[in-house]
PDB file of C-alpha atoms in Angstrom:
ATOM      1  CA  UNK A   5     -23.938 192.962-163.547  1.00 74.00           C
ATOM      2  CA  UNK A   6     -25.408 189.556-162.846  1.00 81.00           C
ATOM      3  CA  UNK A   7     -28.808 188.799-161.349  1.00 85.00           C
ATOM      4  CA  UNK A   8     -27.100 188.196-157.999  1.00 86.00           C
ATOM      5  CA  UNK A   9     -25.559 191.675-158.131  1.00 84.00           C
ATOM      6  CA  UNK A  10     -28.940 193.249-158.809  1.00 89.00           C
ATOM      7  CA  UNK A  11     -30.561 191.248-155.993  1.00 92.00           C
ATOM      8  CA  UNK A  12     -27.841 192.203-153.499  1.00 91.00           C
ATOM      9  CA  UNK A  13     -28.051 195.851-154.559  1.00 91.00           C
ATOM     10  CA  UNK A  14     -31.839 195.790-154.165  1.00 93.00           C
ATOM     11  CA  UNK A  15     -31.415 194.395-150.642  1.00 93.00           C
ATOM     12  CA  UNK A  16     -28.912 197.142-149.862  1.00 93.00           C
ATOM     13  CA  UNK A  17     -31.302 199.872-151.011  1.00 92.00           C
ATOM     14  CA  UNK A  18     -34.191 198.271-149.132  1.00 93.00           C
ATOM     15  CA  UNK A  19     -32.225 198.214-145.871  1.00 92.00           C
ATOM     16  CA  UNK A  20     -30.779 201.691-146.385  1.00 92.00           C
ATOM     17  CA  UNK A  21     -34.100 203.344-147.211  1.00 91.00           C
ATOM     18  CA  UNK A  22     -36.179 201.196-144.863  1.00 90.00           C
ATOM     19  CA  UNK A  23     -34.070 201.685-141.754  1.00 90.00           C
ATOM     20  CA  UNK A  24     -35.606 205.055-140.862  1.00 87.00           C
ATOM     21  CA  UNK A  25     -39.257 203.938-141.209  1.00 88.00           C
ATOM     22  CA  UNK A  26     -38.480 200.790-139.206  1.00 88.00           C
ATOM     23  CA  UNK A  27     -37.017 202.895-136.381  1.00 86.00           C
ATOM     24  CA  UNK A  28     -40.133 205.060-136.310  1.00 86.00           C
ATOM     25  CA  UNK A  29     -42.269 201.921-136.084  1.00 87.00           C
ATOM     26  CA  UNK A  30     -40.144 200.512-133.269  1.00 83.00           C
ATOM     27  CA  UNK A  31     -40.277 203.875-131.485  1.00 81.00           C
ATOM     28  CA  UNK A  32     -44.072 203.742-131.422  1.00 81.00           C
ATOM     29  CA  UNK A  33     -44.144 200.165-130.122  1.00 79.00           C
ATOM     30  CA  UNK A  34     -41.252 199.644-127.720  1.00 76.00           C
ATOM     31  CA  UNK A  35     -38.984 202.680-128.050  1.00 78.00           C
ATOM     32  CA  UNK A  36     -35.575 203.182-129.623  1.00 86.00           C
ATOM     33  CA  UNK A  37     -32.322 204.711-128.477  1.00 88.00           C
ATOM     34  CA  UNK A  38     -32.687 207.711-130.785  1.00 88.00           C
ATOM     35  CA  UNK A  39     -36.248 208.400-129.685  1.00 88.00           C
ATOM     36  CA  UNK A  40     -35.390 208.075-126.000  1.00 89.00           C
ATOM     37  CA  UNK A  41     -32.390 210.369-126.400  1.00 90.00           C
ATOM     38  CA  UNK A  42     -34.696 213.072-127.743  1.00 90.00           C
ATOM     39  CA  UNK A  43     -36.467 213.103-124.382  1.00 89.00           C
ATOM     40  CA  UNK A  44     -33.122 213.168-122.548  1.00 89.00           C
ATOM     41  CA  UNK A  45     -31.903 216.132-124.622  1.00 89.00           C
ATOM     42  CA  UNK A  46     -35.115 218.059-124.042  1.00 88.00           C
ATOM     43  CA  UNK A  47     -34.663 217.456-120.312  1.00 88.00           C
ATOM     44  CA  UNK A  48     -31.078 218.689-120.625  1.00 88.00           C
ATOM     45  CA  UNK A  49     -32.152 221.933-122.286  1.00 86.00           C
ATOM     46  CA  UNK A  50     -34.944 222.392-119.756  1.00 85.00           C
ATOM     47  CA  UNK A  51     -32.410 222.013-116.937  1.00 84.00           C
ATOM     48  CA  UNK A  52     -30.014 224.366-118.729  1.00 84.00           C
ATOM     49  CA  UNK A  53     -32.361 227.351-118.617  1.00 81.00           C
ATOM     50  CA  UNK A  54     -32.744 226.929-114.845  1.00 80.00           C
ATOM     51  CA  UNK A  55     -29.001 227.152-114.221  1.00 79.00           C
ATOM     52  CA  UNK A  56     -27.401 230.484-113.513  1.00 77.00           C
ATOM     53  CA  UNK A  57     -23.975 229.316-114.742  1.00 77.00           C
ATOM     54  CA  UNK A  58     -24.060 227.437-118.058  1.00 78.00           C
ATOM     55  CA  UNK A  59     -20.353 226.723-118.494  1.00 82.00           C
ATOM     56  CA  UNK A  60     -20.873 222.967-118.262  1.00 84.00           C
ATOM     57  CA  UNK A  61     -23.580 223.062-120.948  1.00 83.00           C
ATOM     58  CA  UNK A  62     -21.322 225.047-123.273  1.00 83.00           C
ATOM     59  CA  UNK A  63     -18.428 222.635-122.684  1.00 86.00           C
ATOM     60  CA  UNK A  64     -20.611 219.621-123.409  1.00 86.00           C
ATOM     61  CA  UNK A  65     -21.874 221.252-126.580  1.00 86.00           C
ATOM     62  CA  UNK A  66     -18.325 222.133-127.628  1.00 85.00           C
ATOM     63  CA  UNK A  67     -17.265 218.517-127.132  1.00 89.00           C
ATOM     64  CA  UNK A  68     -20.147 217.376-129.337  1.00 89.00           C
ATOM     65  CA  UNK A  69     -19.155 219.834-132.061  1.00 91.00           C
ATOM     66  CA  UNK A  70     -15.558 218.573-131.907  1.00 91.00           C
ATOM     67  CA  UNK A  71     -16.799 215.009-132.308  1.00 90.00           C
ATOM     68  CA  UNK A  72     -18.831 216.024-135.353  1.00 89.00           C
ATOM     69  CA  UNK A  73     -15.813 217.808-136.828  1.00 91.00           C
ATOM     70  CA  UNK A  74     -13.634 214.723-136.309  1.00 92.00           C
ATOM     71  CA  UNK A  75     -16.096 212.424-138.049  1.00 91.00           C
ATOM     72  CA  UNK A  76     -16.627 214.915-140.880  1.00 92.00           C
ATOM     73  CA  UNK A  77     -12.884 215.325-141.531  1.00 92.00           C
ATOM     74  CA  UNK A  78     -12.366 211.553-141.462  1.00 91.00           C
ATOM     75  CA  UNK A  79     -15.286 211.155-143.838  1.00 91.00           C
ATOM     76  CA  UNK A  80     -13.766 213.684-146.210  1.00 91.00           C
ATOM     77  CA  UNK A  81     -10.461 211.781-146.249  1.00 92.00           C
ATOM     78  CA  UNK A  82     -12.273 208.553-147.094  1.00 91.00           C
ATOM     79  CA  UNK A  83     -14.201 210.283-149.872  1.00 92.00           C
ATOM     80  CA  UNK A  84     -10.936 211.600-151.317  1.00 89.00           C
ATOM     81  CA  UNK A  85      -9.410 208.107-151.201  1.00 87.00           C
ATOM     82  CA  UNK A  86     -12.362 206.403-152.907  1.00 86.00           C
ATOM     83  CA  UNK A  87     -12.724 209.193-155.471  1.00 85.00           C
ATOM     84  CA  UNK A  88      -8.993 208.971-156.201  1.00 82.00           C
ATOM     85  CA  UNK A  89      -9.386 205.306-157.087  1.00 79.00           C
ATOM     86  CA  UNK A  90     -12.643 205.818-158.968  1.00 78.00           C
ATOM     87  CA  UNK A  91     -11.282 208.619-161.135  1.00 77.00           C
ATOM     88  CA  UNK A  92      -7.630 207.544-161.083  1.00 69.00           C
ATOM     89  CA  UNK A  93      -7.715 205.676-164.383  1.00 62.00           C
ATOM     90  CA  UNK A  94      -7.404 202.046-165.386  1.00 65.00           C
ATOM     91  CA  UNK A  95      -4.295 201.372-163.330  1.00 62.00           C
ATOM     92  CA  UNK A  96      -5.975 202.382-160.069  1.00 55.00           C
ATOM     93  CA  UNK A  97      -9.070 200.338-160.905  1.00 58.00           C
ATOM     94  CA  UNK A  98      -6.949 197.357-161.823  1.00 63.00           C
ATOM     95  CA  UNK A  99      -5.337 197.386-158.400  1.00 56.00           C
ATOM     96  CA  UNK A 100      -8.723 197.305-156.671  1.00 56.00           C
ATOM     97  CA  UNK A 101     -10.033 194.628-159.059  1.00 54.00           C
ATOM     98  CA  UNK A 102      -7.443 192.219-157.702  1.00 58.00           C
ATOM     99  CA  UNK A 103      -9.246 192.268-154.338  1.00 56.00           C
ATOM    100  CA  UNK A 104     -12.394 190.630-155.670  1.00 56.00           C
ATOM    101  CA  UNK A 105     -12.783 187.079-156.946  1.00 57.00           C
ATOM    102  CA  UNK A 106     -12.378 186.468-160.665  1.00 54.00           C
ATOM    103  CA  UNK A 107     -12.461 188.984-163.466  1.00 55.00           C
ATOM    104  CA  UNK A 108     -14.555 192.103-162.895  1.00 60.00           C
ATOM    105  CA  UNK A 109     -15.466 194.575-165.610  1.00 69.00           C
ATOM    106  CA  UNK A 110     -14.394 198.163-165.138  1.00 72.00           C
ATOM    107  CA  UNK A 111     -18.033 199.321-165.274  1.00 78.00           C
ATOM    108  CA  UNK A 112     -19.068 196.996-162.474  1.00 79.00           C
ATOM    109  CA  UNK A 113     -16.058 197.990-160.400  1.00 81.00           C
ATOM    110  CA  UNK A 114     -16.908 201.664-160.888  1.00 82.00           C
ATOM    111  CA  UNK A 115     -20.479 200.953-159.758  1.00 84.00           C
ATOM    112  CA  UNK A 116     -19.206 199.266-156.593  1.00 86.00           C
ATOM    113  CA  UNK A 117     -16.899 202.153-155.734  1.00 87.00           C
ATOM    114  CA  UNK A 118     -19.621 204.668-156.594  1.00 89.00           C
ATOM    115  CA  UNK A 119     -21.931 203.021-154.062  1.00 91.00           C
ATOM    116  CA  UNK A 120     -19.305 203.422-151.342  1.00 91.00           C
ATOM    117  CA  UNK A 121     -18.772 207.029-152.419  1.00 92.00           C
ATOM    118  CA  UNK A 122     -22.494 207.820-152.281  1.00 92.00           C
ATOM    119  CA  UNK A 123     -22.772 206.441-148.719  1.00 93.00           C
ATOM    120  CA  UNK A 124     -19.793 208.490-147.572  1.00 93.00           C
ATOM    121  CA  UNK A 125     -20.972 211.637-149.349  1.00 93.00           C
ATOM    122  CA  UNK A 126     -24.421 211.371-147.776  1.00 93.00           C
ATOM    123  CA  UNK A 127     -22.778 210.969-144.381  1.00 92.00           C
ATOM    124  CA  UNK A 128     -20.571 214.026-144.967  1.00 93.00           C
ATOM    125  CA  UNK A 129     -23.606 216.180-145.754  1.00 94.00           C
ATOM    126  CA  UNK A 130     -25.281 214.955-142.559  1.00 94.00           C
ATOM    127  CA  UNK A 131     -22.191 215.799-140.494  1.00 94.00           C
ATOM    128  CA  UNK A 132     -21.956 219.277-141.998  1.00 93.00           C
ATOM    129  CA  UNK A 133     -25.614 220.001-141.279  1.00 94.00           C
ATOM    130  CA  UNK A 134     -25.236 218.590-137.779  1.00 93.00           C
ATOM    131  CA  UNK A 135     -22.274 220.855-137.003  1.00 93.00           C
ATOM    132  CA  UNK A 136     -24.129 223.919-138.258  1.00 92.00           C
ATOM    133  CA  UNK A 137     -27.160 223.163-136.096  1.00 92.00           C
ATOM    134  CA  UNK A 138     -24.959 222.456-133.073  1.00 91.00           C
ATOM    135  CA  UNK A 139     -23.380 225.876-133.496  1.00 90.00           C
ATOM    136  CA  UNK A 140     -26.852 227.403-133.569  1.00 89.00           C
ATOM    137  CA  UNK A 141     -27.719 225.554-130.352  1.00 87.00           C
ATOM    138  CA  UNK A 142     -24.473 226.708-128.738  1.00 86.00           C
ATOM    139  CA  UNK A 143     -25.331 230.305-129.633  1.00 85.00           C
ATOM    140  CA  UNK A 144     -28.780 229.839-128.122  1.00 83.00           C
ATOM    141  CA  UNK A 145     -27.252 228.601-124.867  1.00 83.00           C
ATOM    142  CA  UNK A 146     -24.933 231.600-124.777  1.00 81.00           C
ATOM    143  CA  UNK A 147     -27.767 234.011-125.530  1.00 78.00           C
ATOM    144  CA  UNK A 148     -30.169 232.559-122.951  1.00 75.00           C
ATOM    145  CA  UNK A 149     -31.092 235.436-120.611  1.00 72.00           C
ATOM    146  CA  UNK A 150     -31.915 235.228-116.945  1.00 71.00           C
ATOM    147  CA  UNK A 151     -35.613 234.472-117.254  1.00 64.00           C
ATOM    148  CA  UNK A 152     -37.713 234.893-114.156  1.00 64.00           C
ATOM    149  CA  UNK A 153     -41.018 233.314-115.139  1.00 70.00           C
ATOM    150  CA  UNK A 154     -41.424 229.557-115.390  1.00 70.00           C
ATOM    151  CA  UNK A 155     -43.335 229.877-118.660  1.00 70.00           C
ATOM    152  CA  UNK A 156     -40.436 231.718-120.289  1.00 70.00           C
ATOM    153  CA  UNK A 157     -37.932 229.174-118.999  1.00 75.00           C
ATOM    154  CA  UNK A 158     -40.020 226.302-120.276  1.00 78.00           C
ATOM    155  CA  UNK A 159     -40.484 227.938-123.668  1.00 80.00           C
ATOM    156  CA  UNK A 160     -36.775 228.603-124.145  1.00 81.00           C
ATOM    157  CA  UNK A 161     -35.882 225.088-123.019  1.00 81.00           C
ATOM    158  CA  UNK A 162     -38.312 223.588-125.518  1.00 85.00           C
ATOM    159  CA  UNK A 163     -36.906 225.781-128.303  1.00 86.00           C
ATOM    160  CA  UNK A 164     -33.330 224.733-127.465  1.00 85.00           C
ATOM    161  CA  UNK A 165     -34.347 221.074-127.371  1.00 86.00           C
ATOM    162  CA  UNK A 166     -36.142 221.411-130.696  1.00 89.00           C
ATOM    163  CA  UNK A 167     -32.877 222.704-132.181  1.00 88.00           C
ATOM    164  CA  UNK A 168     -30.541 220.225-130.497  1.00 89.00           C
ATOM    165  CA  UNK A 169     -32.486 217.081-131.364  1.00 91.00           C
ATOM    166  CA  UNK A 170     -32.380 217.498-135.177  1.00 92.00           C
ATOM    167  CA  UNK A 171     -28.681 218.379-134.937  1.00 92.00           C
ATOM    168  CA  UNK A 172     -27.773 215.153-133.178  1.00 92.00           C
ATOM    169  CA  UNK A 173     -30.194 213.155-135.325  1.00 91.00           C
ATOM    170  CA  UNK A 174     -28.210 214.342-138.344  1.00 93.00           C
ATOM    171  CA  UNK A 175     -25.023 213.316-136.529  1.00 93.00           C
ATOM    172  CA  UNK A 176     -26.464 209.814-136.010  1.00 92.00           C
ATOM    173  CA  UNK A 177     -27.359 209.597-139.691  1.00 92.00           C
ATOM    174  CA  UNK A 178     -23.802 210.545-140.597  1.00 92.00           C
ATOM    175  CA  UNK A 179     -22.392 207.796-138.385  1.00 93.00           C
ATOM    176  CA  UNK A 180     -24.878 205.380-139.947  1.00 92.00           C
ATOM    177  CA  UNK A 181     -23.333 206.224-143.320  1.00 91.00           C
ATOM    178  CA  UNK A 182     -20.070 204.621-142.152  1.00 93.00           C
ATOM    179  CA  UNK A 183     -21.862 201.345-141.461  1.00 93.00           C
ATOM    180  CA  UNK A 184     -23.528 201.237-144.854  1.00 94.00           C
ATOM    181  CA  UNK A 185     -20.285 202.288-146.572  1.00 93.00           C
ATOM    182  CA  UNK A 186     -18.617 199.235-145.009  1.00 92.00           C
ATOM    183  CA  UNK A 187     -21.452 197.050-146.283  1.00 93.00           C
ATOM    184  CA  UNK A 188     -21.113 198.615-149.737  1.00 92.00           C
ATOM    185  CA  UNK A 189     -17.350 197.960-149.709  1.00 90.00           C
ATOM    186  CA  UNK A 190     -18.096 194.260-149.171  1.00 91.00           C
ATOM    187  CA  UNK A 191     -19.499 194.249-152.714  1.00 88.00           C
ATOM    188  CA  UNK A 192     -15.900 194.273-153.962  1.00 84.00           C
ATOM    189  CA  UNK A 193     -15.695 190.629-152.873  1.00 86.00           C
ATOM    190  CA  UNK A 194     -18.919 189.657-154.640  1.00 85.00           C
ATOM    191  CA  UNK A 195     -22.710 190.040-154.407  1.00 88.00           C
ATOM    192  CA  UNK A 196     -23.029 187.427-151.647  1.00 90.00           C
ATOM    193  CA  UNK A 197     -20.705 189.500-149.462  1.00 91.00           C
ATOM    194  CA  UNK A 198     -22.760 192.630-150.152  1.00 91.00           C
ATOM    195  CA  UNK A 199     -25.973 190.873-149.105  1.00 93.00           C
ATOM    196  CA  UNK A 200     -24.311 189.435-146.011  1.00 94.00           C
ATOM    197  CA  UNK A 201     -22.710 192.765-145.122  1.00 93.00           C
ATOM    198  CA  UNK A 202     -25.852 194.850-145.396  1.00 94.00           C
ATOM    199  CA  UNK A 203     -27.903 192.266-143.494  1.00 94.00           C
ATOM    200  CA  UNK A 204     -25.309 192.205-140.704  1.00 94.00           C
ATOM    201  CA  UNK A 205     -25.122 196.008-140.553  1.00 94.00           C
ATOM    202  CA  UNK A 206     -28.905 196.357-140.543  1.00 94.00           C
ATOM    203  CA  UNK A 207     -29.381 193.823-137.740  1.00 93.00           C
ATOM    204  CA  UNK A 208     -26.557 195.349-135.706  1.00 93.00           C
ATOM    205  CA  UNK A 209     -28.005 198.846-135.981  1.00 93.00           C
ATOM    206  CA  UNK A 210     -31.517 197.706-135.070  1.00 92.00           C
ATOM    207  CA  UNK A 211     -30.203 195.719-132.084  1.00 92.00           C
ATOM    208  CA  UNK A 212     -28.232 198.707-130.813  1.00 91.00           C
ATOM    209  CA  UNK A 213     -31.284 200.923-131.133  1.00 90.00           C
ATOM    210  CA  UNK A 214     -33.810 198.615-129.512  1.00 87.00           C
ATOM    211  CA  UNK A 215     -32.187 195.944-127.349  1.00 87.00           C
ATOM    212  CA  UNK A 216     -28.601 196.879-126.472  1.00 90.00           C
ATOM    213  CA  UNK A 217     -27.600 197.616-122.850  1.00 92.00           C
ATOM    214  CA  UNK A 218     -27.222 201.291-123.771  1.00 91.00           C
ATOM    215  CA  UNK A 219     -30.747 201.380-125.194  1.00 90.00           C
ATOM    216  CA  UNK A 220     -32.184 199.777-122.052  1.00 91.00           C
ATOM    217  CA  UNK A 221     -30.294 202.178-119.789  1.00 91.00           C
ATOM    218  CA  UNK A 222     -31.463 205.247-121.716  1.00 90.00           C
ATOM    219  CA  UNK A 223     -35.016 203.900-121.711  1.00 89.00           C
ATOM    220  CA  UNK A 224     -34.910 203.641-117.924  1.00 89.00           C
ATOM    221  CA  UNK A 225     -33.551 207.186-117.682  1.00 88.00           C
ATOM    222  CA  UNK A 226     -36.314 208.430-119.979  1.00 86.00           C
ATOM    223  CA  UNK A 227     -38.971 207.109-117.604  1.00 85.00           C
ATOM    224  CA  UNK A 228     -37.434 209.201-114.831  1.00 85.00           C
ATOM    225  CA  UNK A 229     -36.997 212.351-116.890  1.00 83.00           C
ATOM    226  CA  UNK A 230     -40.210 212.329-118.887  1.00 78.00           C
ATOM    227  CA  UNK A 231     -42.976 214.379-117.297  1.00 68.00           C
TER     228      UNK A 231
END
């Protein structure tokens, strides 16, 4: 690895590990899409416990679980493809080496593919944990009794929201793994492409969280729903 490879890899790790703390900082100052959605989900669960018929809530939750299952299965296929190349021997590595510019050592090529594999594997674990928590939340919706006191309704709604928010936060982290896996794949073309890819992915994710039309719309909805 050259000094440029190390510098690009350091930038990748800085963006990957620093994205979460930056979101928390933005959430405290101006708000982010993820933070605002937590308020929306808590309002959803609070409204759920006041409904006599919760079929719509169960259907929405089932749709979310199906989405998580789709992303997880796609992620698993990508992991199998990258792992097949990484552990497929010299011939498989030689075919991928032709993508990048110039001669690339097998060790460096393995490191590049391993970085993609790590991003995808981390995303798969997030999707699996998200699906498990969503199933717990679905069971909680189904088990919600007909509560007659407002305190009980509020308590159950808060408990359901506290379960749903981490589940969908894990889902968001899994989707984020796709973005960083794409940036890591750009390393196959050289360190400059890795640096450019991770910078583009980082800026895109931050913009979508803080300044996109969806973020502004959810922020307006949060002001209406937040007590």
